[in-house]
Amino acid sequence: MTLLVRGPLSELLDFVRRDRLSGAGAILLATLVLLCLFGPWLPLGDPEEIGIGPRLSVPASGWLLGTDELGRSVLPRIVDGLRSTFLLAGTAVVLTGLFGTLIGLVAAYAGGFVDMTIMRLVDILFAFPPLLLGILIAAALGPGGTSAILAIALITLPLFVRVVRAVALSVAARSYVIAAEVSGAGFLRVILVHLLPNVLGAVIIQLTYALSIGMLVESELSFLGLGVQPPDASLGSLLRLGSVYLTIAPWLVFPAGLLLATAILSVNLLGDGLRDMIDPLRGRPLR
Amino acid sequence: MNPPVVHLDSVGVTYQSRRLRDSGTIAAVSGVTLAIERGQTLGLVGESGSGKTTLGKLCLGMIRPTQGTVQLNGQPFPRHRRELKGRLAVVLQHPEWALNPRLRVGISVAEPLSIARSLPSGKVDATVEDMLSKVGLEPVLARRYPHELSGGQRQRLAIARALITHPQFVVFDEAVSALDVSIQSQVLNLIKDLQASEGFAALFISHDIAVTRYVAHTIGVMYQGELVEQAPASTFYLKPKHPYSRALRLTLAEEDRAAFTFKDTTGSESARGCLFSVRCPWAVDRCFADKPGLRDVEGSRSACHRAEEVGAA
Amino acid sequence: MSSLLDVRDLVVVYNTPRGTVLALDGVSVGLNAGETLGIVGESGSGKSTLGLAIGRLMPQNAYRLSGDLVVNGHSVFKGDDENLRILRRDALGFIFQNPMAALDPTMRVGRQLTRAVGRRAAPEKVFSLLSSVGLTETERVFHSFPHELSGGMAQRVAIAIAIARRPQLIVADEPTASLDAWLRDQVLELLLSMCRATGAALVLLSHDLHMVSRHCRHVAVMYGGRIVEYGERETVFHRQAHPYTRALLRAAPGAEGPHGRLNPIRGVPPILMERSTCCAFASRCDWAVNQCLDERPEARWLDERSVICHRAETLLAGASGT
């Protein structure tokens, strides 16, 4: 609960020291994000330059992870793909985190009919198989980044609404909220001043879970050809292309798959650590 | 003559039962009539589930009665709570949740002022500092966060927040129950002193008779949603006029403890007669058949057919 | 002397993110079979840690620095886990503040009791146990889930579970705090009569000095992780030799006159980070002199009680505070 009170850097260092596994996750994730951000400036090669080497070549000095069926270097392509995956999943999760938190707060504090309506709609959303929802949206809007973002956002929305509502309900029963109501505090004041800051811990934890789900869904959609479109690549679309040549050029599939698994693992490790640190449902009194 | 600050007239609250098996209504409070004057404290005692907290919420207008009326200064409650402009306040039990952990305590204490917008913003800081010294805290504490403070300090801050708009009526709902004995007495003295200087009317809800007797001028006893006795604090302690009040007092007085033995009474309440009759060692045939109403008995009000005999015993 | 329970200079600390916190600062106390000991203290005084230490039930971040705690000749800190388990099962009974938390909400009361008595126990034995704790509708209680019981009934069931195997020592930590006022004395009386009937010794932990001295033969007052005063109840209750004992009695409402005022203890209880080098109560004490700030008082025997205070003689002589 002290997460937002102390300096973020000292908090992070403390966190890495206390919880080695989650600290490793945090460092891994930071490395991957930095790799994506500065990838274009690193001497990895051009991801879209055709014929940089022979087609489907084994790894060699000019193309460290081999080449694909058009003779493009695999290494810059999977860095590029990771960036797309991060970008699409990240955008979607931030959007849905914002709206999901607000919807959850309103449901918890308004109660009654509003609460029931919101929660039943969320239940319906939750009942859809994620991939089916993604295919439906891609069919309606056409395949591409936007529909992937929309699909991820809708799939992860229930995660936020449900958790935020549950935490907000317990916060709303606390003395300071009741005292504010007795003084005549309105709906917006209670939600923004008293509820929102006290559910943020839960939101941060959900963000990491939603991000790992989002990356997985994005890869699935791209694997099916419903996500980013060529010549752009994401890890999912790289996996699909690589799977065609699995038996003759396994270096197309394995690096991309390994990178995806590593990224999701690092996000989950970080999430577990954060959860241990600021689990709001544990109700630890502040001292 | 001024109307009382808070006036309840045969007030009742019934809830729809949520249980699957019985679909009836549950009366949390029924037929309560009472008034609290300026500068007076009504202490409310009773076991858990007796409707004390519901009665507190009724007095604050947080829930509306299903029967009867609640009046503030002779007027019904305004439609919007904001119009109350800080005339009401509450102090609750749990010190650990008394203040928003994300706000500096000075901002928490000033919150009723910013809601009522009754003070130009330049004066708020000085008012908060003044209020902190009134509750016996250093003004510099205003810049701290709640987790840096002790339970007693947080409860003092909750009192400061409640009194910063100079309310006419304050509800203390188990306000000292979670505090240790040595801290509890500090806070009780503080509440008593502040009432003497500020002159607000107060409803002091507690399960602890000794604590209630110390701060209250009048004591009301709740049993299963009904007010069964109301008496001045001094005579209540010496001569309770309801058998249930006697039972509550047993932790203070040693005598006739044997008369009250434990009975499992769940679900066996007398339908027509006095609610307490099944547990009552004084009960006679009339008590099972005829429900007693609250009546004046030697300066107190008691809902018991045998109030005179109980008081004389 | 103390054959059943023997605590010798026990020091227990908690490891917290903000450093170590001292919970017990050298506690020595003993108890004979069949006796009753009341331990009084405010939150943070260490009484709950002491109660938990009797069964080595402290949280994971607590550990013993020095001293020992011996139950029935067996040290709870030195034996292996299996011996400790057998000790907990056969010699100790625990009763906590909230009976609802002590009972398993998913299991009917009868099954929980049967487990406590022993797997092959006959139902009649469980029924007689239920009626021995004053429950009348034993059949209904037997088939109830804990949430279907009232607080008073649930605490009676918890007592029944604690005494099921006829332990030699029962530790009750605020057993009546969650109950309504008019049930408290009844439940305490029941607990004491069960102890008398089974010959068990009782350690009763409470913040209420009045209540403890009504029910327990020996009283120990804890402050800052130490037992500052210990003796028979008449001695401690009526002739207090420690300023804290006296202040506690005067601070509690209930004894003051119609227009009297409470005399609160100023300041707040300390949180000790290391063994104190002075008297932990000195900063809140009306009797404190320079010696109290300079020198750590040690336990000594004075007028039939053990007391940790430099000024105990002055208090007993009847002087008022400065």
PDB file of N, CA and C in Angstrom, chain A residues 31 34-47 75-76 79:
ATOM      1  N   THR A  31      14.058  -5.263 -19.881  1.00  0.00           N
ATOM      2  CA  THR A  31      14.996  -5.497 -20.972  1.00  0.00           C
ATOM      3  C   THR A  31      14.265  -5.645 -22.300  1.00  0.00           C
ATOM      4  N   LEU A  34      12.907  -2.312 -23.474  1.00  0.00           N
ATOM      5  CA  LEU A  34      13.983  -1.467 -23.990  1.00  0.00           C
ATOM      6  C   LEU A  34      14.428  -1.954 -25.372  1.00  0.00           C
ATOM      7  N   LEU A  35      14.496  -3.282 -25.529  1.00  0.00           N
ATOM      8  CA  LEU A  35      14.884  -3.864 -26.814  1.00  0.00           C
ATOM      9  C   LEU A  35      13.920  -3.411 -27.912  1.00  0.00           C
ATOM     10  N   CYS A  36      12.634  -3.415 -27.605  1.00  0.00           N
ATOM     11  CA  CYS A  36      11.627  -2.991 -28.586  1.00  0.00           C
ATOM     12  C   CYS A  36      11.771  -1.509 -28.900  1.00  0.00           C
ATOM     13  N   LEU A  37      11.976  -0.704 -27.824  1.00  0.00           N
ATOM     14  CA  LEU A  37      12.022   0.743 -28.008  1.00  0.00           C
ATOM     15  C   LEU A  37      13.219   1.141 -28.867  1.00  0.00           C
ATOM     16  N   PHE A  38      14.381   0.536 -28.572  1.00  0.00           N
ATOM     17  CA  PHE A  38      15.601   0.964 -29.258  1.00  0.00           C
ATOM     18  C   PHE A  38      16.017   0.014 -30.374  1.00  0.00           C
ATOM     19  N   GLY A  39      15.165  -1.021 -30.685  1.00  0.00           N
ATOM     20  CA  GLY A  39      15.469  -1.981 -31.730  1.00  0.00           C
ATOM     21  C   GLY A  39      15.922  -1.355 -33.042  1.00  0.00           C
ATOM     22  N   PRO A  40      15.184  -0.354 -33.562  1.00  0.00           N
ATOM     23  CA  PRO A  40      15.552   0.230 -34.856  1.00  0.00           C
ATOM     24  C   PRO A  40      16.938   0.851 -34.863  1.00  0.00           C
ATOM     25  N   TRP A  41      17.468   1.235 -33.696  1.00  0.00           N
ATOM     26  CA  TRP A  41      18.789   1.865 -33.679  1.00  0.00           C
ATOM     27  C   TRP A  41      19.910   0.875 -33.376  1.00  0.00           C
ATOM     28  N   LEU A  42      19.510  -0.361 -33.046  1.00  0.00           N
ATOM     29  CA  LEU A  42      20.531  -1.365 -32.763  1.00  0.00           C
ATOM     30  C   LEU A  42      21.008  -1.989 -34.073  1.00  0.00           C
ATOM     31  N   PRO A  43      22.272  -2.443 -34.128  1.00  0.00           N
ATOM     32  CA  PRO A  43      22.803  -3.022 -35.385  1.00  0.00           C
ATOM     33  C   PRO A  43      22.270  -4.433 -35.627  1.00  0.00           C
ATOM     34  N   LEU A  44      20.949  -4.545 -35.772  1.00  0.00           N
ATOM     35  CA  LEU A  44      20.360  -5.867 -35.980  1.00  0.00           C
ATOM     36  C   LEU A  44      20.075  -6.142 -37.445  1.00  0.00           C
ATOM     37  N   GLY A  45      20.000  -5.071 -38.220  1.00  0.00           N
ATOM     38  CA  GLY A  45      19.647  -5.224 -39.630  1.00  0.00           C
ATOM     39  C   GLY A  45      18.242  -4.727 -39.887  1.00  0.00           C
ATOM     40  N   ASP A  46      17.876  -4.599 -41.150  1.00  0.00           N
ATOM     41  CA  ASP A  46      16.560  -4.096 -41.530  1.00  0.00           C
ATOM     42  C   ASP A  46      15.566  -5.245 -41.572  1.00  0.00           C
ATOM     43  N   PRO A  47      14.468  -5.144 -40.852  1.00  0.00           N
ATOM     44  CA  PRO A  47      13.526  -6.268 -40.827  1.00  0.00           C
ATOM     45  C   PRO A  47      12.819  -6.473 -42.168  1.00  0.00           C
ATOM     46  N   LEU A  75      16.223 -12.124 -36.964  1.00  0.00           N
ATOM     47  CA  LEU A  75      16.410 -11.409 -35.698  1.00  0.00           C
ATOM     48  C   LEU A  75      15.698 -10.057 -35.657  1.00  0.00           C
ATOM     49  N   PRO A  76      15.933  -9.147 -36.614  1.00  0.00           N
ATOM     50  CA  PRO A  76      15.202  -7.873 -36.526  1.00  0.00           C
ATOM     51  C   PRO A  76      13.694  -8.056 -36.682  1.00  0.00           C
ATOM     52  N   VAL A  79      12.208  -8.962 -33.279  1.00  0.00           N
ATOM     53  CA  VAL A  79      12.189  -7.775 -32.409  1.00  0.00           C
ATOM     54  C   VAL A  79      11.047  -6.862 -32.829  1.00  0.00           C
TER      55      VAL A  79
END
